XYZ file of C-alpha atoms in Angstrom:
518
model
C -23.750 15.698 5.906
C -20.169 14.746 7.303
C -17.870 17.497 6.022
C -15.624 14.776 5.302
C -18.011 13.552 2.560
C -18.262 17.084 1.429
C -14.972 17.960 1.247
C -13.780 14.577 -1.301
C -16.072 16.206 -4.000
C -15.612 14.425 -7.118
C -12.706 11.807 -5.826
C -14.223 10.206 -2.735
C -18.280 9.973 -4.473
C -17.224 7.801 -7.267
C -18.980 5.234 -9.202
C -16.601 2.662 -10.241
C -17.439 1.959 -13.814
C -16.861 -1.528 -15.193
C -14.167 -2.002 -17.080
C -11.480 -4.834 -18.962
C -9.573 -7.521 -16.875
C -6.829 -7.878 -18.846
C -5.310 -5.754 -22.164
C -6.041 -8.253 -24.249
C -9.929 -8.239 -23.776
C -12.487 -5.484 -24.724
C -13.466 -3.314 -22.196
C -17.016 -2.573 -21.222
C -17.377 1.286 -21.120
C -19.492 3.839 -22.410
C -16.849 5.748 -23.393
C -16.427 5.690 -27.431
C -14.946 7.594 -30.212
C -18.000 9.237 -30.934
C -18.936 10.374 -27.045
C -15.675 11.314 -25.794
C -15.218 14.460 -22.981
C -17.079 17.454 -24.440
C -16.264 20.123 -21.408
C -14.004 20.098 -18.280
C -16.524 18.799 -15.850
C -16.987 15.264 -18.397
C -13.060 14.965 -17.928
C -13.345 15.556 -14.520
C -15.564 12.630 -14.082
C -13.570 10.511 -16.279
C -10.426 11.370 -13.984
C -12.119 10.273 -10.771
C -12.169 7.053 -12.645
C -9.035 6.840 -12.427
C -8.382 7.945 -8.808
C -11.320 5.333 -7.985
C -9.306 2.386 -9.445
C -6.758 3.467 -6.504
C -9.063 1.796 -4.009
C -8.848 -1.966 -5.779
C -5.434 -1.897 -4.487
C -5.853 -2.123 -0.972
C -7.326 -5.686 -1.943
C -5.347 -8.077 -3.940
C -2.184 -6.153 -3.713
C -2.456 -5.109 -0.462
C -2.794 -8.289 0.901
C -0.017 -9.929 -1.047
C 2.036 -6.950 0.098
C 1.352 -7.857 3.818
C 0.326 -11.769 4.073
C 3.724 -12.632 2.331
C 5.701 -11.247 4.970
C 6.109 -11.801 8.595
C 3.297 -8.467 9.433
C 0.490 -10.548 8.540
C -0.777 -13.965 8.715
C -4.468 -15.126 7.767
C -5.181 -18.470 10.014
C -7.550 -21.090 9.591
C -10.406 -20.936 11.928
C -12.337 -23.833 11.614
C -14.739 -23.271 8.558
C -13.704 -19.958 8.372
C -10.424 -18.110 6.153
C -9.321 -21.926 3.845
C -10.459 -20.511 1.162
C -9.258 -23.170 -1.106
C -5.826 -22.763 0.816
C -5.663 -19.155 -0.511
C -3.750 -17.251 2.291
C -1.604 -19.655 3.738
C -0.288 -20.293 0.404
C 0.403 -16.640 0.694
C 2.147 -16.661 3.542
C 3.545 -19.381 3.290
C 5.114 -17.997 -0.350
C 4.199 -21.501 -2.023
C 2.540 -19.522 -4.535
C 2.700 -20.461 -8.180
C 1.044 -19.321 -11.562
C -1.239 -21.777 -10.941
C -2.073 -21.958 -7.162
C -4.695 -21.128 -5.176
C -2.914 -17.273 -4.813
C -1.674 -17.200 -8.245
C -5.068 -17.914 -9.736
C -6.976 -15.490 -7.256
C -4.858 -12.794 -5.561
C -1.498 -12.459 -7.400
C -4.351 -12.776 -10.750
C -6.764 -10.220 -9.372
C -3.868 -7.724 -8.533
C -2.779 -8.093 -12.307
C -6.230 -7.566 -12.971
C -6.797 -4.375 -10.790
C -3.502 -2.926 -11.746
C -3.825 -3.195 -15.797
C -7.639 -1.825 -14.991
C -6.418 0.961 -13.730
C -3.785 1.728 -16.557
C -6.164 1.045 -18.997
C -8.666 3.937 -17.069
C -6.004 6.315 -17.574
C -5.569 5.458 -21.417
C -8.895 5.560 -22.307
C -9.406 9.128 -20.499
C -5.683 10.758 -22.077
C -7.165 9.697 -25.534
C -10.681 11.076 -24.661
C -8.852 14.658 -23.925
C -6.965 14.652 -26.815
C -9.038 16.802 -28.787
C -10.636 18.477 -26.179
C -9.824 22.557 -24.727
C -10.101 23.116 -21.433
C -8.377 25.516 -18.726
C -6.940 23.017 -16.498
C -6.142 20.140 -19.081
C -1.860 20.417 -18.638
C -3.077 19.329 -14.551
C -5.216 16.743 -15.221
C -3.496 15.397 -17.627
C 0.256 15.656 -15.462
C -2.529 13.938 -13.424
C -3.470 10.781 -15.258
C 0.719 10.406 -16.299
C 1.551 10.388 -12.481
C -1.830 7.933 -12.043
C -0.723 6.051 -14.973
C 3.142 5.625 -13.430
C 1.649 4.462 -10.019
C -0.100 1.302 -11.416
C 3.300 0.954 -13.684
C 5.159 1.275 -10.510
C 3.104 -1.659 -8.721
C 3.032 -3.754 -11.819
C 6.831 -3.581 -11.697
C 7.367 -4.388 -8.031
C 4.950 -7.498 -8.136
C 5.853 -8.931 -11.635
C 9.059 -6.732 -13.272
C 8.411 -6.770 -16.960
C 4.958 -6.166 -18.307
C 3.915 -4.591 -21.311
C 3.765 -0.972 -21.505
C 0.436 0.734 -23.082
C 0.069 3.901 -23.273
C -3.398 3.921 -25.969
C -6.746 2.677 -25.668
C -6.663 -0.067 -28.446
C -6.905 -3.588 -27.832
C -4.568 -5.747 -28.993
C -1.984 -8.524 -27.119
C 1.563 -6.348 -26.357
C 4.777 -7.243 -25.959
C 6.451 -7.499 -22.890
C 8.707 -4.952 -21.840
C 11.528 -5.408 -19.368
C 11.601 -4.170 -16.018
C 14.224 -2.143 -16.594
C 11.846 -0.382 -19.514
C 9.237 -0.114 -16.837
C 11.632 1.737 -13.906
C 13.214 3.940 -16.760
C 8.843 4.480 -17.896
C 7.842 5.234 -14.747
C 10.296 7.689 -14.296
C 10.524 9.584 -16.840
C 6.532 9.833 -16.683
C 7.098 11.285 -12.963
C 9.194 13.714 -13.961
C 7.230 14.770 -16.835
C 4.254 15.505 -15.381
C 5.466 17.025 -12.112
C 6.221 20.828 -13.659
C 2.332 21.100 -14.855
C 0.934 19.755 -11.081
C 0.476 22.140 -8.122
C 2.613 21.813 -5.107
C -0.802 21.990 -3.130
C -4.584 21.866 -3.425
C -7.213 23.597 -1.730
C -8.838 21.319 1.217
C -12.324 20.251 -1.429
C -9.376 18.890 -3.487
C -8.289 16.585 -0.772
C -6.611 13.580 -2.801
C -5.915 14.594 -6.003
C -1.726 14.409 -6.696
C 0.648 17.278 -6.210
C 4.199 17.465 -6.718
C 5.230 16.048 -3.812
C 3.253 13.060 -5.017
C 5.670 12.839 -7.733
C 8.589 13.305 -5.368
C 7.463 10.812 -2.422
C 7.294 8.248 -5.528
C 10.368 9.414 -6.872
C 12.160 9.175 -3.721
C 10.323 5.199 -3.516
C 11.345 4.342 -6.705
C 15.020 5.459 -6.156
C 15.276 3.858 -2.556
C 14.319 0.406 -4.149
C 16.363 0.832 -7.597
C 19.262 -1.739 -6.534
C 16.166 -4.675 -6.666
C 14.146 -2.496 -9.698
C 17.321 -2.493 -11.529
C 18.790 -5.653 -10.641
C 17.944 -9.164 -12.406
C 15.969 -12.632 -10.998
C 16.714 -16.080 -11.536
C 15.949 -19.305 -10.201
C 18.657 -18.378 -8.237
C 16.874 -15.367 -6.840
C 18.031 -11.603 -7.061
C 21.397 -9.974 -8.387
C 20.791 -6.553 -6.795
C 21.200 -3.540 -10.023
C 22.680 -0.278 -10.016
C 21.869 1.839 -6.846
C 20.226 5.583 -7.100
C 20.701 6.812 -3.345
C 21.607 10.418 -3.738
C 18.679 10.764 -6.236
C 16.394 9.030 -3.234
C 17.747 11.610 -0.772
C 17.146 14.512 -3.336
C 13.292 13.400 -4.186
C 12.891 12.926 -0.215
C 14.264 16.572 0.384
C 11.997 17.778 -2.113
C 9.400 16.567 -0.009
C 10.852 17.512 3.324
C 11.667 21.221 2.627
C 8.771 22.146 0.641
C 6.784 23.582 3.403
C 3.850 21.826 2.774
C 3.702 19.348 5.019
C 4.932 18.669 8.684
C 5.130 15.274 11.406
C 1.621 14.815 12.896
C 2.486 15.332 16.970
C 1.251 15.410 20.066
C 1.767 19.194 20.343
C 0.492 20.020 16.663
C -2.940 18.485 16.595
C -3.381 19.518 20.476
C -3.482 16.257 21.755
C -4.953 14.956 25.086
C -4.218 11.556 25.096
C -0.319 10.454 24.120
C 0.227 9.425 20.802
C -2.902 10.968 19.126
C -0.899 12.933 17.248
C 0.895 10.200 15.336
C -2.421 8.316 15.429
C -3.871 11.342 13.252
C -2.736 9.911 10.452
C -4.765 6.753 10.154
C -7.997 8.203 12.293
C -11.601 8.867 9.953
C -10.631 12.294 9.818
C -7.575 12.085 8.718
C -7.526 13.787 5.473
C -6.798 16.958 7.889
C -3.160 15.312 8.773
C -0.370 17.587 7.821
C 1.844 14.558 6.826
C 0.124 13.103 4.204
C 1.578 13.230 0.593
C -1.269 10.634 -1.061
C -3.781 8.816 -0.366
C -6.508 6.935 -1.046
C -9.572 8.659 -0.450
C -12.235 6.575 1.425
C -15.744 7.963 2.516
C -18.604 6.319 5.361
C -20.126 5.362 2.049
C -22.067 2.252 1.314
C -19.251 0.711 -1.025
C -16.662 3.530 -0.908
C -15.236 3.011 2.976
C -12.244 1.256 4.471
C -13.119 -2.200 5.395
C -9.396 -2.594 6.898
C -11.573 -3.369 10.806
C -13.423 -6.324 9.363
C -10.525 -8.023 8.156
C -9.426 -7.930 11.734
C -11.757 -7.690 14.313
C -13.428 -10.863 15.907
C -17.333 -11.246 14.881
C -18.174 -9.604 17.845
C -16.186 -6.580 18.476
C -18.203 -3.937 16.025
C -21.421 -3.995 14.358
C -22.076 -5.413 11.685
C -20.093 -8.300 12.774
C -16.545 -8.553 11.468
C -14.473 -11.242 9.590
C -12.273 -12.357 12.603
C -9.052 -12.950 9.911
C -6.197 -10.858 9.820
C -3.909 -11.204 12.739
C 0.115 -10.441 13.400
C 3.103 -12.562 14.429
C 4.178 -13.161 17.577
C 7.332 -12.181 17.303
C 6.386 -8.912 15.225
C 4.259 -7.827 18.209
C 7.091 -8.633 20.326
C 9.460 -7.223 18.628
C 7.915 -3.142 19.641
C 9.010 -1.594 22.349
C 6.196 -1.166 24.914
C 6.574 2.152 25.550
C 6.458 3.134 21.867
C 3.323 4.658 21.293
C 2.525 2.928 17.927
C 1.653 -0.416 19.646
C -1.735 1.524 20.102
C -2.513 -0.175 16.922
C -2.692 -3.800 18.436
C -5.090 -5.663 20.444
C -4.176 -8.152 22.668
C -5.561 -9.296 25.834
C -9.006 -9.127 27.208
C -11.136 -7.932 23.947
C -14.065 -5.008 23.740
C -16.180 -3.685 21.470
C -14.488 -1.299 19.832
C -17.454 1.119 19.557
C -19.278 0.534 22.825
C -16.425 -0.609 24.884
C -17.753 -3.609 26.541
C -16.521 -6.621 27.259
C -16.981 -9.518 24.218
C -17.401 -12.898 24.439
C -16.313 -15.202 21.299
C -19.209 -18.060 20.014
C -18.675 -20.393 22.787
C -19.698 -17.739 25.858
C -15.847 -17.354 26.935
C -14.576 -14.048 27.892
C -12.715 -13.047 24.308
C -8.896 -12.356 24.692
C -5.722 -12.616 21.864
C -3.360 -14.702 22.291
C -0.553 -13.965 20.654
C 0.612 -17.357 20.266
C -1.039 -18.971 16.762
C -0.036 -22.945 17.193
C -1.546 -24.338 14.725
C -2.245 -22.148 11.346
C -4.627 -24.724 10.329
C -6.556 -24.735 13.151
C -6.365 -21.678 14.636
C -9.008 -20.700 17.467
C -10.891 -17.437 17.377
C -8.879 -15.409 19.470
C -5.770 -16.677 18.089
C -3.359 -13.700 17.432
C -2.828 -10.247 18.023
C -4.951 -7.690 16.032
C -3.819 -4.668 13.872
C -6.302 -1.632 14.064
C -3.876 0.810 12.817
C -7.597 2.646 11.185
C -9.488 3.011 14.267
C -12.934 3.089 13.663
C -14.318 6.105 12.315
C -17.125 7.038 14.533
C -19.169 8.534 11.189
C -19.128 5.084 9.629
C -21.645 3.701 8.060
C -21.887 -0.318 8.363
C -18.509 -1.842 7.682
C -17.612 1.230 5.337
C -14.903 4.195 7.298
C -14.017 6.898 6.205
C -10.142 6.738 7.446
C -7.968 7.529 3.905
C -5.275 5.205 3.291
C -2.090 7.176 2.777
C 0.962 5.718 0.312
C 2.836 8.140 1.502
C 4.007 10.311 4.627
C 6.048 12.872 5.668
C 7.221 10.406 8.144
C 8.600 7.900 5.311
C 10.364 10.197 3.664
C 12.521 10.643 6.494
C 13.186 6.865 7.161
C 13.814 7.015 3.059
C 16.606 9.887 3.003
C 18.300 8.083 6.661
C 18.630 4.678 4.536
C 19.889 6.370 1.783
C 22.170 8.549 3.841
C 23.278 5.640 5.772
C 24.480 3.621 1.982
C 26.760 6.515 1.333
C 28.317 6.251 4.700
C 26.669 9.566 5.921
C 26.178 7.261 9.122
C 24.849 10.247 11.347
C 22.820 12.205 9.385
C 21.316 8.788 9.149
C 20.792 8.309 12.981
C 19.559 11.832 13.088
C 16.323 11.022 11.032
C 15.497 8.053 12.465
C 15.382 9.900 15.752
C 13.241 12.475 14.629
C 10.651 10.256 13.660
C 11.058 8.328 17.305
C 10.626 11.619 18.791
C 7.216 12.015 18.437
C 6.269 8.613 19.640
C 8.070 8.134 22.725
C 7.977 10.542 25.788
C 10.601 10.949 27.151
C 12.364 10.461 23.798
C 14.591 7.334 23.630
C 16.574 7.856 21.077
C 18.685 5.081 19.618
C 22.706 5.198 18.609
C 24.107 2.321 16.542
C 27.456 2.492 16.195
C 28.227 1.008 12.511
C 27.123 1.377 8.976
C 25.452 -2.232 9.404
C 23.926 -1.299 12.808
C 22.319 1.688 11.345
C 21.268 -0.988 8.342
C 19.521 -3.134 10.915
C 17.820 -0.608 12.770
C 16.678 1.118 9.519
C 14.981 -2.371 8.900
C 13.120 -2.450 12.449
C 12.264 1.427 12.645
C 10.165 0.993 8.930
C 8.528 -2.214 10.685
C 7.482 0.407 13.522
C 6.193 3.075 11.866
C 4.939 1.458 8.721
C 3.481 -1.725 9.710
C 0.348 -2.466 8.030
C 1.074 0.404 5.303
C 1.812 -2.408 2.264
C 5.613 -1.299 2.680
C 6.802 -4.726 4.359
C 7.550 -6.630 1.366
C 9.625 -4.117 -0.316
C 11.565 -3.643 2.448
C 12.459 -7.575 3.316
C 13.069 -7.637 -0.514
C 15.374 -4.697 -0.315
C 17.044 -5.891 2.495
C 17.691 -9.401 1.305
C 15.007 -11.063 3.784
C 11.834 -11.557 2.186
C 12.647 -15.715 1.143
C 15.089 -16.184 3.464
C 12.809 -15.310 6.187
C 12.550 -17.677 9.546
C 8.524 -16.228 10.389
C 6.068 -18.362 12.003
C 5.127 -21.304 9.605
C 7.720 -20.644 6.537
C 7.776 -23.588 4.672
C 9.225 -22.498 1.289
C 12.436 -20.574 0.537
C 12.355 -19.667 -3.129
C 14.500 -17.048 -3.785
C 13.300 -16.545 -7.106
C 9.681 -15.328 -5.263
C 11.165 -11.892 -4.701
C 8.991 -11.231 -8.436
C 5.250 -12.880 -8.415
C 4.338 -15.295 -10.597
C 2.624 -14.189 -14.322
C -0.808 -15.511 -13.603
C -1.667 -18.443 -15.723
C -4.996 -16.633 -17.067
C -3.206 -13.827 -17.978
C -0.495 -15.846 -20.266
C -3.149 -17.955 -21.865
C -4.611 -14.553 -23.094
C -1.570 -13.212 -24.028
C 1.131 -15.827 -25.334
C 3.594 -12.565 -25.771
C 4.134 -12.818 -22.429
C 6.958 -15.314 -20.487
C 6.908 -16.483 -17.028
C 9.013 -14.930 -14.119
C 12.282 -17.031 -13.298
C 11.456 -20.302 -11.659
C 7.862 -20.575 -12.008
């Protein structure tokens, strides 16, 4: 068997067991009062619930993290990708409570979010009685699990309601302040009673620099977290940068992780060591702080490739959707080594090698140009493969782990955070670290002003983080995401910095009020 598959134990082999769609309905488990954990290898299985719910975000929320920002863009091609008018109201942001996205995606992440909070509840009240040796862990565990989902729920929609029990009942709605100041204080609770590393068959569960990589995340977007939305849009709230450059150092001097290079993972071709972190056997990268474990599993494996690819490019035959912008492709420097995760040009199977053809016969190439949005043409945009395909894979399912967070982030987080204090330097410093390992020779950059540093900030996350769900936050954070000029923007809402409540989830719920402007 793949060692990979091996190695994930209980958190990559997981069933996902049905569960509720909202808080206010009952949820369909076999977990009761009466059959609740009995021994440490029950809970066990009741915690890789919860780390299985992780993967239902790399759907809904991943996608509205990525298609509503100038990274992504999902074009019609002929029959193929309308979808009711799904993702270009997505990308377009003329999503609603009631649109096509706000009835499906923005509704399906509220869905898989909740789900997963609600995973986490049932399994802390399941424990409560119960003795075991590691039960301070697992339960620091489900408390950092718990504040993840809180953490998305609050950068998509701001104030939900707050649960921290099984029952089922309608809640009130809590502000997003209630929800930062939850999340938190949750982190920091748990973190003391969570190990600073696991062994390798461990691969995935959360350590404490988990906690501090979404410490030093929630700190570096506290000014919109903490701020308040109108129709008007956002009035930015009280700013936490020295706490986001202490979490980040937490991170970066504990020793247990280092940059995936070149040199380090003894590299033959350039850039394979920064591509180690997105590769199917990449749960041996020294930067990664958490992830999402994936295995070459019938249901359990990345399907990031058939998004992407055109039909016939791997087998079986992709979606032929996702593509970037032109001017985000553009906007890389060629000699970076991180536009290995674009295809443009002449196209090939990406496991044989050979030259592809699209339906008509034509020799397959992408264009980077996209014309017409509505009538797009297969090889219409650039591709993102940032996951190469994992030669263990098994159908459409990889085993390449998605990873939240990396040691390379955290540097990029303590330079912003540096540069908002005026520590303008130290600032320029980190970003050229994390350049370092990607161009050869080095090109390091030197802006010259606090603002300068600002912008490049901006365009250094866009290089090393595109496709890693980070994109919205950061337009938000910078004041861009509605105000942003991207290839067929129709709609400048600022109030769309927060989602829409999804009508569905309202209806079941009347506690609960609609976001600003909806």
């Amino acid at each position: 068997m793949n060692p990979k598959i091996l190695a994930a134990g209980a958190f990559a082999l997981l069933i996902a067991a049905p569960a509720c769609t909202d808080l206010t309905e009952v949820p369909q488990s076999a977990i009761t009062p009466e059959n609740f954990y009995r021994n440490e290898d029950e809970v066990i299985g009741g915690l890789a619930s919860v780390y299985a719910q992780l993967r239902s975000t790399n759907d809904d929320y991943y996608n509205l993290s990525e298609i509503t920002t100038d990274e992504m863009i999902v074009p019609t091609r002929g029959s193929d990708w309308y979808d009711n008018g799904l993702w270009l109201d997505i990308h377009r942001q003329t999503f609603g409570a009631n649109s096509p996205a706000g009835l499906g995606a923005i509704n399906g992440a509220w869905v898989n979010l909740f789900q997963g909070v609600a995973r986490a509840n049932v399994v802390l009240a399941g424990i409560e009685n119960v003795s075991f040796a590691s039960k301070p862990t697992v339960t620091a565990e489900l408390r950092t699990l718990r504040a993840w989902y809180y953490f998305l729920l609050m950068d998509f929609f701001g104030g939900v309601p707050i649960v921290t029990d099984p029952s089922i009942q309608a809640r009130p709605q809590n502000t997003r302040q209630e929800v930062f100041n939850f999340v938190e204080s949750e982190l920091k609770a748990a973190r003391a009673d969570l190990p600073a590393k696991w062994s390798a068959d461990m691969n995935g569960r959360v350590t404490q620099g988990t906690v501090d990589a979404m410490l030093a995340s929630l700190y570096l977007n506290a000014t919109v977290f903490n701020g308040t939305v109108s129709a008007a849009g956002l009035q930015f709230g009280a700013a936490r940068w020295q706490d986001a450059i202490n979490a980040a150092n937490a991170v970066i001097n504990s020793g247990n992780y280092t940059l995936a290079t070149d040199a380090n993972q003894g590299c033959s071709t350039a850039g394979c060591g920064w591509r180690k972190n997105f590769t199917g056997d990449n749960n041996t990268s020294p930067e990664i702080i958490f992830a999402i474990k994936y295995v070459p599993v019938s249901g359990l494996g990345l399907n990031f490739l058939m998004r992407a690819l055109h039909y016939s490019q791997f087998t079986p035959s992709p979606w032929n959707g996702f593509a970037t912008l032109a001017d985000t492709y553009a906007a890389f420097d060629p000699v970076d080594q991180r536009t290995q995760i674009f295809l443009a040009g002449r196209q090939y199977n990406v496991l044989t090698g050979q030259p592809v053809n699209d339906r008509q016969g034509n020799p397959l190439y992408f264009d980077p140009a996209i014309p017409d949005v509505t009538a797009a043409t297969e090889g219409a945009g650039v591709r993102i493969t940032k996951w190469p395909a994992d030669p263990n894979h098994l159908q459409q399912d990889n085993g390449n782990d998605y990873a939240y967070f990396r040691l390379g982030e955290m540097y990029l987080i303590r330079a912003e955070a540096e540069n908002e204090l005026g520590q303008t330097a130290a600032a320029v410093a980190d970003i050229n670290l994390v350049r370092a390992r990607v161009f050869n020779p080095p090109k390091p950059i030197a802006p010259a002003t606090q603002q300068a540093v600002r912008d490049a900030i901006l365009q250094e996350r866009l290089f090393e983080l595109t496709a890693e769900g980070k994109r919205r936050q950061d337009l938000i954070r910078f004041n861009r995401f509605t105000q942003g000029a991207w290839y067929a923007k129709t709609s400048n809402a600022p109030y769309k910095v927060l989602m829409p409540i999804p009508q569905p989830q309202i209806d079941a719920n009347p506690q609960l009020q609609q976001n600003p402007g909806y």
